[in-house]
Short mmCIF file of C-alpha atoms and ligand atoms in Angstrom, two decimals:
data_model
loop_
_atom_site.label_atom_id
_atom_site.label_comp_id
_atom_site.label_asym_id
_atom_site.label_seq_id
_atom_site.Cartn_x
_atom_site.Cartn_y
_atom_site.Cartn_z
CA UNK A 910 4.28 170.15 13.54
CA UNK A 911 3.45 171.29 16.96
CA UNK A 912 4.53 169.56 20.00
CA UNK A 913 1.27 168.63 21.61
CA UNK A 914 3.46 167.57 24.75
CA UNK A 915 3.50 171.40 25.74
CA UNK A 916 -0.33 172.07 25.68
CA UNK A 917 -3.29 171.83 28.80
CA UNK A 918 -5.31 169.41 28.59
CA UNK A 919 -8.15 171.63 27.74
CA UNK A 920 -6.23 173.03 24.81
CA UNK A 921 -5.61 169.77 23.47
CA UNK A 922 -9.68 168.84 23.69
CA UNK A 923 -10.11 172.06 21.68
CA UNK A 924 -7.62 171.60 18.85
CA UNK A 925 -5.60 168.64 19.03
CA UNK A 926 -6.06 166.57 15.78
CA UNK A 927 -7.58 169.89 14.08
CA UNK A 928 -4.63 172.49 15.00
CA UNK A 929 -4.57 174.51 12.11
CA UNK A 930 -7.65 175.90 9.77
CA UNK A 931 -8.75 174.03 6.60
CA UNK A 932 -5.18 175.08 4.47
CA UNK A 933 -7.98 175.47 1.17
CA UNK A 934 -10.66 177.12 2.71
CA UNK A 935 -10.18 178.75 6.09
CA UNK A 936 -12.73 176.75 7.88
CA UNK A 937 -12.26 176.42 11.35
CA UNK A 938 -15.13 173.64 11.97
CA UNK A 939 -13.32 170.63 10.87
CA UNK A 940 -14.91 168.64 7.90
CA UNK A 941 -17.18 165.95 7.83
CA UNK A 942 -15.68 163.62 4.97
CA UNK A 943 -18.83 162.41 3.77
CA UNK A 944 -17.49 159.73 1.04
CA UNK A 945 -17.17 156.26 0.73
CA UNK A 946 -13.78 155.52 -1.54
CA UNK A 947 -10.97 157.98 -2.77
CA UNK A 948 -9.89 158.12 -6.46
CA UNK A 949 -6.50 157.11 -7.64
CA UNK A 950 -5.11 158.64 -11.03
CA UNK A 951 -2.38 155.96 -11.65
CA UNK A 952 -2.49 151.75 -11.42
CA UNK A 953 0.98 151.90 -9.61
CA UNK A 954 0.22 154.07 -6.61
CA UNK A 955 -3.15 152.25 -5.95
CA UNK A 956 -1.18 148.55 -6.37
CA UNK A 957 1.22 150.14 -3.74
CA UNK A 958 -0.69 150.73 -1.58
CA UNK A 959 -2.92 147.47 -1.45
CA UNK A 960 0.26 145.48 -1.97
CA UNK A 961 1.88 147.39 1.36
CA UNK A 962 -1.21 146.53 3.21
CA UNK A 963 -0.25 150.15 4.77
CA UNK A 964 -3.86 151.52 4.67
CA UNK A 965 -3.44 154.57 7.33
CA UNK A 966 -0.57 156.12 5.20
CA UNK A 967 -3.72 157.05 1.80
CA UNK A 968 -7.65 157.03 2.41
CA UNK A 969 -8.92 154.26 -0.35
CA UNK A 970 -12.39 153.16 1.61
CA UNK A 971 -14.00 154.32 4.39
CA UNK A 972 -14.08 151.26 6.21
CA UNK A 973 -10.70 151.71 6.61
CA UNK A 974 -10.02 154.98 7.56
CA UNK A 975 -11.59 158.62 7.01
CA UNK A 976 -9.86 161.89 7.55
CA UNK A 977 -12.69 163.16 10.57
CA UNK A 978 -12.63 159.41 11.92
CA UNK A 979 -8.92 160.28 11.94
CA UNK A 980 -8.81 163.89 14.01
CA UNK A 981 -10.84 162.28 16.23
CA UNK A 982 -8.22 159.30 16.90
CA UNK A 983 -5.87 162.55 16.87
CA UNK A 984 -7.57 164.44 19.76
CA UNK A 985 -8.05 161.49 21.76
CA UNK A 986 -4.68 159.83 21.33
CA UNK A 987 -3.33 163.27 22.74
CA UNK A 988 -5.70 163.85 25.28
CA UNK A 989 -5.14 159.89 26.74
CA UNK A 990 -1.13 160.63 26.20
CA UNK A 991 -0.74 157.52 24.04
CA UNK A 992 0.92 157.23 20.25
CA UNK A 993 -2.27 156.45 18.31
CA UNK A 994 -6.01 155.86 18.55
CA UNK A 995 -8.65 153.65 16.46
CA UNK A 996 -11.92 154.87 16.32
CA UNK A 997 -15.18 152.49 16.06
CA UNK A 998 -18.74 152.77 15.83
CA UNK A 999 -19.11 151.96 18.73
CA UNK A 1000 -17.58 151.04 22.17
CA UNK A 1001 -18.62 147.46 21.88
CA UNK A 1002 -16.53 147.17 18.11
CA UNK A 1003 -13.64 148.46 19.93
CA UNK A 1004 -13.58 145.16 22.22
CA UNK A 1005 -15.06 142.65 20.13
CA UNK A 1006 -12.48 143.98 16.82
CA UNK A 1007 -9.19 144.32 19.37
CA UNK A 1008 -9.97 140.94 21.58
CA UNK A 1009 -10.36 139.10 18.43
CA UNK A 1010 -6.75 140.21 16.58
CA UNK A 1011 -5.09 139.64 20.07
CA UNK A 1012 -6.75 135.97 21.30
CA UNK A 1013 -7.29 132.36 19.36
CA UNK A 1014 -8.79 128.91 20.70
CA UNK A 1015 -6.58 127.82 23.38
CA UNK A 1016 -5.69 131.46 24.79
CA UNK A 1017 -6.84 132.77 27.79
CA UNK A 1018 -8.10 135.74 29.26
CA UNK A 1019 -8.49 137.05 32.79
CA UNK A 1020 -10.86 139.69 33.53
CA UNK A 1021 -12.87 141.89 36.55
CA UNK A 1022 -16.33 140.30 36.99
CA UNK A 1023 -17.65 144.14 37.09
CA UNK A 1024 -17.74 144.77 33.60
CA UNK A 1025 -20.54 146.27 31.19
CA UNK A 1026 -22.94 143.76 29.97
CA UNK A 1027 -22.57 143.50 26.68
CA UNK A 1028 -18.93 142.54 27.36
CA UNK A 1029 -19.57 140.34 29.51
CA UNK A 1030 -21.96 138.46 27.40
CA UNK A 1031 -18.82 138.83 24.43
CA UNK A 1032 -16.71 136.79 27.17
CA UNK A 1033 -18.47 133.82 28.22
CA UNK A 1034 -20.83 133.52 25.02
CA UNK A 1035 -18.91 134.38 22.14
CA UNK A 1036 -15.43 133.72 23.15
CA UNK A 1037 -16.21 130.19 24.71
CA UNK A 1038 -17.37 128.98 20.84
CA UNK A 1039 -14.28 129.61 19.56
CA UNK A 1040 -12.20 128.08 22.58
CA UNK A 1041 -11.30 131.03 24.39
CA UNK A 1042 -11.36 130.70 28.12
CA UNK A 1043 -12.45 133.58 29.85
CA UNK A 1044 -11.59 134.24 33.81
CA UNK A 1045 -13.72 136.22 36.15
CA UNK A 1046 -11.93 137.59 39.19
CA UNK A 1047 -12.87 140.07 42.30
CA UNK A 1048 -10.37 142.21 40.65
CA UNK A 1049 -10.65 144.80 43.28
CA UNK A 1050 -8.08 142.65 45.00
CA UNK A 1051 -5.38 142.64 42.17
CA UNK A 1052 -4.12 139.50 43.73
CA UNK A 1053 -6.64 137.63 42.67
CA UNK A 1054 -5.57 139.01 38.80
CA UNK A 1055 -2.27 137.50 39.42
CA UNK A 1056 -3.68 134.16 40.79
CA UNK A 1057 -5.54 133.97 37.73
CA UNK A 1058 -2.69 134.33 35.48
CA UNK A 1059 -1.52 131.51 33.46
CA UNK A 1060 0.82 130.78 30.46
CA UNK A 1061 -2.13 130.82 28.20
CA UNK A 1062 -2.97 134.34 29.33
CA UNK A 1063 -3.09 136.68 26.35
CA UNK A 1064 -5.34 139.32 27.75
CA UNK A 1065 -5.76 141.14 31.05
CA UNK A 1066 -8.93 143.16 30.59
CA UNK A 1067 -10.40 145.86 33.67
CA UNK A 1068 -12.68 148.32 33.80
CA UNK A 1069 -12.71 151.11 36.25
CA UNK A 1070 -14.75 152.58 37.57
CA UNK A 1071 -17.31 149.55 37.00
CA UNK A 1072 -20.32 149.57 35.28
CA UNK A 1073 -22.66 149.87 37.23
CA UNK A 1074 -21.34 149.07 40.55
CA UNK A 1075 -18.91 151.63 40.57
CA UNK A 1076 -16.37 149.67 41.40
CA UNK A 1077 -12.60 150.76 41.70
CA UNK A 1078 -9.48 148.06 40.00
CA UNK A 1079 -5.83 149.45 41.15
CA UNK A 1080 -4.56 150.55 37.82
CA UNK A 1081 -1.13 150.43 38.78
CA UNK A 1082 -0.96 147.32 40.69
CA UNK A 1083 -2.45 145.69 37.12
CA UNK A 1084 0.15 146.93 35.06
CA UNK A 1085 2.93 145.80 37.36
CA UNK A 1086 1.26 142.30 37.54
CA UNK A 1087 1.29 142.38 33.79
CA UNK A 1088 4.62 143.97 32.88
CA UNK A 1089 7.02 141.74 31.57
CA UNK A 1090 4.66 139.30 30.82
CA UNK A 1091 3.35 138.30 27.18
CA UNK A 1092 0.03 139.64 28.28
CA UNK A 1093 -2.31 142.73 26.34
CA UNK A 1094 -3.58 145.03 29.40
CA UNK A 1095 -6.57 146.38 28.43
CA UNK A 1096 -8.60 149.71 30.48
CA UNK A 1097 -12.18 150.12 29.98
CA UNK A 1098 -11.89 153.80 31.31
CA UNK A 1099 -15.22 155.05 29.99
CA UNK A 1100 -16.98 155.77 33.66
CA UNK A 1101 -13.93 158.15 34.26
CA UNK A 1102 -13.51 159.54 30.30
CA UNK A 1103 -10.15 161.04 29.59
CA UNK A 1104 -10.28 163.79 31.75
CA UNK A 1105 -10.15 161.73 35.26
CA UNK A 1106 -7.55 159.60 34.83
CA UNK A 1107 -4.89 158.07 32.33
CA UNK A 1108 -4.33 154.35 32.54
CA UNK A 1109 -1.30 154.61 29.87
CA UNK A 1110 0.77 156.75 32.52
CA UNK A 1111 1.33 153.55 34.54
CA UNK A 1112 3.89 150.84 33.24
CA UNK A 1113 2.21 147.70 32.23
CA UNK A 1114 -0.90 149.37 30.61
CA UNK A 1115 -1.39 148.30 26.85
CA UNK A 1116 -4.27 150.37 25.82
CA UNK A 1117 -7.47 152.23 27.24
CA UNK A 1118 -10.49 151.91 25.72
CA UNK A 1119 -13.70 154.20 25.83
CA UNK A 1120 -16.85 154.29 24.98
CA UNK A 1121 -17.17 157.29 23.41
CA UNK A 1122 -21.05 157.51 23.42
CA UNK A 1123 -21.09 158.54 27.04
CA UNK A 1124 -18.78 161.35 28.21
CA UNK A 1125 -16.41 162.04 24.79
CA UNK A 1126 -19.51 162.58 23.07
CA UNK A 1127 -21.64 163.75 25.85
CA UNK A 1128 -24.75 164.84 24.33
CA UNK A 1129 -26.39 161.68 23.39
CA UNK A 1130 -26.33 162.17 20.05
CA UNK A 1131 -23.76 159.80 18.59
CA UNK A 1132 -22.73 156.27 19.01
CA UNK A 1133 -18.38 155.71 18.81
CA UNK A 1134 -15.52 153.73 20.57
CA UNK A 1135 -12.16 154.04 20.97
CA UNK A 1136 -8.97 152.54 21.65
CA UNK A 1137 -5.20 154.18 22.67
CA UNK A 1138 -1.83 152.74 22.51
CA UNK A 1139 0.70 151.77 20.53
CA UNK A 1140 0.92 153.10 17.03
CA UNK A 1141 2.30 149.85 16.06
CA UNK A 1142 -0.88 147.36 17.67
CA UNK A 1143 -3.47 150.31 16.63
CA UNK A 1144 -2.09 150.17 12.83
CA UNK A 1145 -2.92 146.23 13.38
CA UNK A 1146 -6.31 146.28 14.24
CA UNK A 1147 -6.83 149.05 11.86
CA UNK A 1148 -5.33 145.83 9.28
CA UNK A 1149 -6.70 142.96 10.26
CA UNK A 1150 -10.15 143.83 12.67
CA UNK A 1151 -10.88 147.31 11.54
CA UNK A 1152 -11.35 146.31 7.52
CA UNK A 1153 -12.21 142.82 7.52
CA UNK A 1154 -14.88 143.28 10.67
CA UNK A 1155 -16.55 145.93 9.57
CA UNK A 1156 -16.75 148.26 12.95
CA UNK A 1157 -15.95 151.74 11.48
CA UNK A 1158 -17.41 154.77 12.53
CA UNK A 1159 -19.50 156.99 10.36
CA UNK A 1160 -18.13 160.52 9.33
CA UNK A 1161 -20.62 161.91 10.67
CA UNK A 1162 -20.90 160.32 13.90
CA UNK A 1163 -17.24 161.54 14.45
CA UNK A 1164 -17.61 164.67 13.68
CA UNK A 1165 -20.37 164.90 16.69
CA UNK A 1166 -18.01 163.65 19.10
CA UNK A 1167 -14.95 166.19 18.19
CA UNK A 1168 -17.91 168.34 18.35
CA UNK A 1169 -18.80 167.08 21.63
CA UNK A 1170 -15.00 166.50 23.41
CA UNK A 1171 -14.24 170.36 23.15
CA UNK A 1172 -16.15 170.68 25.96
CA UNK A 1173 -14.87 167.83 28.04
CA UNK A 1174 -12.94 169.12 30.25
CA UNK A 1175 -15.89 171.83 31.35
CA UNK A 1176 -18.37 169.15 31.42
CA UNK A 1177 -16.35 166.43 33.39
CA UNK A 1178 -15.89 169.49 36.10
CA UNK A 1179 -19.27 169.95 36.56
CA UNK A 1180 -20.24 166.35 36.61
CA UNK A 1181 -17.84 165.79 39.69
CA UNK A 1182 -19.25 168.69 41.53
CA UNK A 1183 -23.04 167.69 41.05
CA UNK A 1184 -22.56 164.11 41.56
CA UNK A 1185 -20.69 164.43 44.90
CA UNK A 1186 -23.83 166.70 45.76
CA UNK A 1187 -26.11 164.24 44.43
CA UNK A 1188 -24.60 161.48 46.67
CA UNK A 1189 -24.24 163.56 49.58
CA UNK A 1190 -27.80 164.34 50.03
CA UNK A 1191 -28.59 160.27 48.74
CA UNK A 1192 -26.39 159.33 51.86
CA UNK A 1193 -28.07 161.73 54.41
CA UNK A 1194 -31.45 160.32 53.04
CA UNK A 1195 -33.70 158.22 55.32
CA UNK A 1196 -35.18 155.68 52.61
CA UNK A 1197 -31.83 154.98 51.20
CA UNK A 1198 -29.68 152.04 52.21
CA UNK A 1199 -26.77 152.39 50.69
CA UNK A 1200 -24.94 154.76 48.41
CA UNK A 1201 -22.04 153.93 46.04
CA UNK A 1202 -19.35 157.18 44.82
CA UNK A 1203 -16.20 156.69 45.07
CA UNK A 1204 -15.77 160.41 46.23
CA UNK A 1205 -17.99 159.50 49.77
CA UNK A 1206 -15.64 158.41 52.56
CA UNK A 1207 -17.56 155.46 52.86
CA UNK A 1208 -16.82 153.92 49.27
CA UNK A 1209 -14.46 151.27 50.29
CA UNK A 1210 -11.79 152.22 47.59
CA UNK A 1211 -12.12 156.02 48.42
CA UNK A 1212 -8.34 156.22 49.09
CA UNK A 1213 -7.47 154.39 45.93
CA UNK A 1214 -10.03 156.78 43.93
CA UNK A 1215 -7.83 159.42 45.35
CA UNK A 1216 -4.98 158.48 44.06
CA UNK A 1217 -5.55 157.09 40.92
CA UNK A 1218 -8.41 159.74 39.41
CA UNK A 1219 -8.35 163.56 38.90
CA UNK A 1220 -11.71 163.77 40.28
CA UNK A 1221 -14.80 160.76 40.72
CA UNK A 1222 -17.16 161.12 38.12
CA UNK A 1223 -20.56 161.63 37.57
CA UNK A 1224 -21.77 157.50 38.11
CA UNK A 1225 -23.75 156.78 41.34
CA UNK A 1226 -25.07 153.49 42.24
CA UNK A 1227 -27.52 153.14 45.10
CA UNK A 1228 -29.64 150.91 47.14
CA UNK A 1229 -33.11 152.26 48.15
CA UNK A 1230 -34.05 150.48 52.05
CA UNK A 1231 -37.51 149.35 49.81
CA UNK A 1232 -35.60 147.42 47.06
CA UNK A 1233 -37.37 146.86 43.91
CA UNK A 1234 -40.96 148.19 44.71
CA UNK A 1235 -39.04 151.26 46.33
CA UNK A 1236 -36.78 151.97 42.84
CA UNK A 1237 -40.15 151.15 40.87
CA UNK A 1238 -41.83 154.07 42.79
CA UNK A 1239 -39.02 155.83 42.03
CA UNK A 1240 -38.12 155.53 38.66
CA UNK A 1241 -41.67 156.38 38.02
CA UNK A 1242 -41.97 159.68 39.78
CA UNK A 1243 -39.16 161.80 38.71
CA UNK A 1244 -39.20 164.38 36.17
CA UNK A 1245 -36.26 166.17 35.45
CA UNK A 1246 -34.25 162.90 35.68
CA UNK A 1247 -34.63 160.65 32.79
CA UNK A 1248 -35.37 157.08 32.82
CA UNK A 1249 -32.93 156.05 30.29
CA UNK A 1250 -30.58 153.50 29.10
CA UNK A 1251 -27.19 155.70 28.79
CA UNK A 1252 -24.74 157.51 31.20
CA UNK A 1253 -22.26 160.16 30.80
CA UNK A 1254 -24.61 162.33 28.97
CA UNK A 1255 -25.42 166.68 30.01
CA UNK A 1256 -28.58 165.37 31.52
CA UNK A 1257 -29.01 163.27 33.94
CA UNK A 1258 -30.23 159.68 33.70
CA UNK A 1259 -31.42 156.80 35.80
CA UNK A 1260 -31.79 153.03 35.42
CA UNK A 1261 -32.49 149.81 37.27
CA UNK A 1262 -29.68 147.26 36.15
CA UNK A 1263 -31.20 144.16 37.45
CA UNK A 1264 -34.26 144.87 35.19
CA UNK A 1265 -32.75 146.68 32.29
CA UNK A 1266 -29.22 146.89 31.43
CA UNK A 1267 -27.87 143.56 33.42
CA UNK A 1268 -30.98 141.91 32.87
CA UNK A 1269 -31.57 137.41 32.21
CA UNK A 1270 -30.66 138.21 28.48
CA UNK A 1271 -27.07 139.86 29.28
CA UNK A 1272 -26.36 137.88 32.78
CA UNK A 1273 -27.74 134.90 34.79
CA UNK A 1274 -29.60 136.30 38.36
CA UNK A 1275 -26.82 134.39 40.04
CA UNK A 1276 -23.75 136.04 38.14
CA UNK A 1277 -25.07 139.65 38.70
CA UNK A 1278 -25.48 139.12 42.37
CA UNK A 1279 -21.89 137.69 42.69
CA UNK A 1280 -20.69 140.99 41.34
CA UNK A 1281 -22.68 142.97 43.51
CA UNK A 1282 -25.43 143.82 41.26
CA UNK A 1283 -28.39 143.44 44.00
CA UNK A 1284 -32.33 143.29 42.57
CA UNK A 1285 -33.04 147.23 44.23
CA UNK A 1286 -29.47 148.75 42.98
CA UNK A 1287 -30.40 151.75 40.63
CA UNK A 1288 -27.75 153.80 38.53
CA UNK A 1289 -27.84 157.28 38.09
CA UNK A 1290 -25.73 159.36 35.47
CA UNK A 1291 -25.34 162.96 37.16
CA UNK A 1292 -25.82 165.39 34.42
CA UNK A 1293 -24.57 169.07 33.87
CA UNK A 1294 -27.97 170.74 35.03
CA UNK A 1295 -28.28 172.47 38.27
CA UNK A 1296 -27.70 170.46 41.11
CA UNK A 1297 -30.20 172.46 43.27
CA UNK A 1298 -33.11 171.16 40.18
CA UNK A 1299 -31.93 167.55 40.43
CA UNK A 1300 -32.00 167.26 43.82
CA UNK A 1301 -35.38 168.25 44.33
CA UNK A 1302 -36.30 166.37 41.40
CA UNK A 1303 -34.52 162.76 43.67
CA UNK A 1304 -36.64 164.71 46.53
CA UNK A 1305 -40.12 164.60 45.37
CA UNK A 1306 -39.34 161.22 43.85
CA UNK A 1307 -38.54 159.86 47.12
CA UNK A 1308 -41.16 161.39 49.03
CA UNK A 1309 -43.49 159.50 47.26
CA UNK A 1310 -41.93 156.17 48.50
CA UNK A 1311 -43.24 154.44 51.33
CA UNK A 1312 -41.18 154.50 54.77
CA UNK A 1313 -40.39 151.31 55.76
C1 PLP B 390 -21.49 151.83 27.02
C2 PLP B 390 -20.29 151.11 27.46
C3 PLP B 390 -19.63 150.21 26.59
C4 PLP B 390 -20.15 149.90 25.21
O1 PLP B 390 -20.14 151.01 24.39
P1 PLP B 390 -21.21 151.28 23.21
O2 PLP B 390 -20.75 152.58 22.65
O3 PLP B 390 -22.57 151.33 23.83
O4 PLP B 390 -21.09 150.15 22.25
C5 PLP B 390 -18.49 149.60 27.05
N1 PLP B 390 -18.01 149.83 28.29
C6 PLP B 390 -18.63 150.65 29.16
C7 PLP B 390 -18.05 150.85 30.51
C8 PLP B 390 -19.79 151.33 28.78
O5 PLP B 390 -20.40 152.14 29.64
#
């Protein structure tokens, strides 16, 4: 066994979970266990192991576990510094299969009110039927976490940075409002991926969750979540949400994400660069309001970004001084940036929340302009390309807006 305690990062995104070749066959890729179920040859050891209800120690169903779902919950256990990881289909699976195993009618959860919209929607829609009261809090003053706080709390659930307002929560203040409490701290850490920071270093922190269709995967081609912590809670939801929910991730899906997270560590670099370039030239720019990075001086938690992250990501938000009919123009000019739904992908992309991701269907007008979500914000997901080329492309695209 090696001792993945005394490898970089980097080496860690490259092998971790896949250290040595294929012991059969030499291969080096890892393999994509395309089956369904795995044969027994005797009644006893197949009784055994339904009877233990162990299912991660022998693969019987997919559903349950598959050996490339399970190098990928290898590489990113190690690269997050936690015990285990469960991998999903996708990033909403992850919450909706670990919320349900830890909350029942009656509990309570209290949360940011900058979240993604999907799990937002999971909060006040879904939970409330089944008696689960959901909290929204400015959480960007963790004081108003631990006013929230009551005996019924089960959950405290963050995400940072904040989709889409890019956001900062004080990781560390969080966990020590939560330690010693019967509470499950949960870290939505996709915007910041595993390179940029590692929620489970700081007491108090349960698990961190990612979505790993933006920067784990990177390329846009694969859809997966993922959760870290505690091999203990992780063999639970594997149990009870994992089997009997139905959230599993394909073979082949994981397989394009180890594929993908070799590279992390590269890409993540390059993101930071190009996206404090990106917002640089945003902030100099005379038909743009406001700009949101947490690596400008003028992002009120830039001192807390500092601290807390390795670098700030590739997520801008910004405010154009035309609002909507100013993005519209926009949105429809560029070239090299596409208009597109995702984020933490090798090329860049750019949306208009209010219309499109945080539109009526997710969140009501009035809830997405309490959290900051104005009509003209757009969101942009700096790619890898060259800075210089998307630039120009923001540029051109901006020329063609009317002064104001
Ligand atoms: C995309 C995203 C999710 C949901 O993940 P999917 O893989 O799309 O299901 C959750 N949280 C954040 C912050 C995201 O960006």
């Amino acid at each position: 066994m090696v001792n993945l305690n005394e490898y970089d990062f980097a080496t860690l995104a490259v092998r971790a979970g896949w250290w040595d070749a294929d012991p059969q066959t030499g291969a080096v890729a890892p393999p994509i266990s395309q089956t369904t179920t795995y044969a027994f040859n005797k009644v006893e050891d197949m009784v055994k192991i339904f009877s233990s209800g162990e299912f991660s120690n022998r693969y019987i169903y997919t559903r349950a576990s598959n050996p490339t779902q399970n190098i990928l919950e290898e590489r990113v256990a190690a690269l997050e510094g936690g015990e285990a990881a469960l991998a999903f289909g996708s990033g909403v699976a992850a919450i909706v299969a670990l919320i349900t195993l830890l909350v029942q009618s009656g509990d309570h959860i209290v949360t940011s009110n900058s979240l993604y919209a999907a799990t937002q929607f999971y909060f006040r829609n879904i939970l409330s039927k089944y008696g689960v009261k959901v909290t929204f809090v400015d959480a960007t003053d963790p004081d108003n976490v631990a006013g929230a706080l009551n005996e019924n709390t089960k959950v405290v659930y963050m995400e940072t940075p904040a989709n889409p307002t890019i956001s900062l929560v004080d990781i560390g203040a969080i966990g020590a409002i939560a330690r010693g409490r019967k509470v499950t701290t949960i870290v939505d850490s996709t915007f910041a991926s595993p390179y940029l920071q590692h929620p489970l270093d700081y007491e108090g922190i349960d698990v961190v969750l990612h979505s790993a269709t933006k920067y784990i995967g990177g390329h846009t081609d694969a859809l997966g979540g993922i959760i870290i912590g505690k091999k203990e809670l992780m063999d639970k939801v594997r149990a009870y949400s994992l089997i009997n929910m139905g959230g599993i991730i394909d073979p082949f899906a994981a397989w394009l994400l180890l594929r993908g997270i070799k590279t992390i560590h590269l890409r993540m670099e390059r993101h930071c660069t190009n996206a404090l370039a990106v917002a640089e030239f945003l902030e100099a720019h005379p038909k743009v309001e406001r700009v949101y990075y947490p690596g400008l001086p003028s992002h009120p938690q830039h001192e807390l970004a500092k601290r807390q992250m390795k670098g700030f990501g590739g997520m801008i938000a910004f405010e154009l001084k035309g609002g909507v009919t100013a993005g519209t123009i926009l949105l429809n000019n560029l070239h090299l940036c596409r208009m597109a739904a995702s984020l933490g992908d090798t090329d860049t992309l750019i949306e208009h929340p209010a219309s499109m991701t945080h539109n009526e269907l997710f969140v009501t007008r009035e809830e997405r302009l309490s959290q900051g979500i104005t009509d003209g914000l757009v969101r942009l997901s700096v790619g890898i390309e060259g800075v210089r080329d998307i630039i120009a492309d923001l540029q051109q695209g901006l020329s063609i807006v009317p002064s104001n």
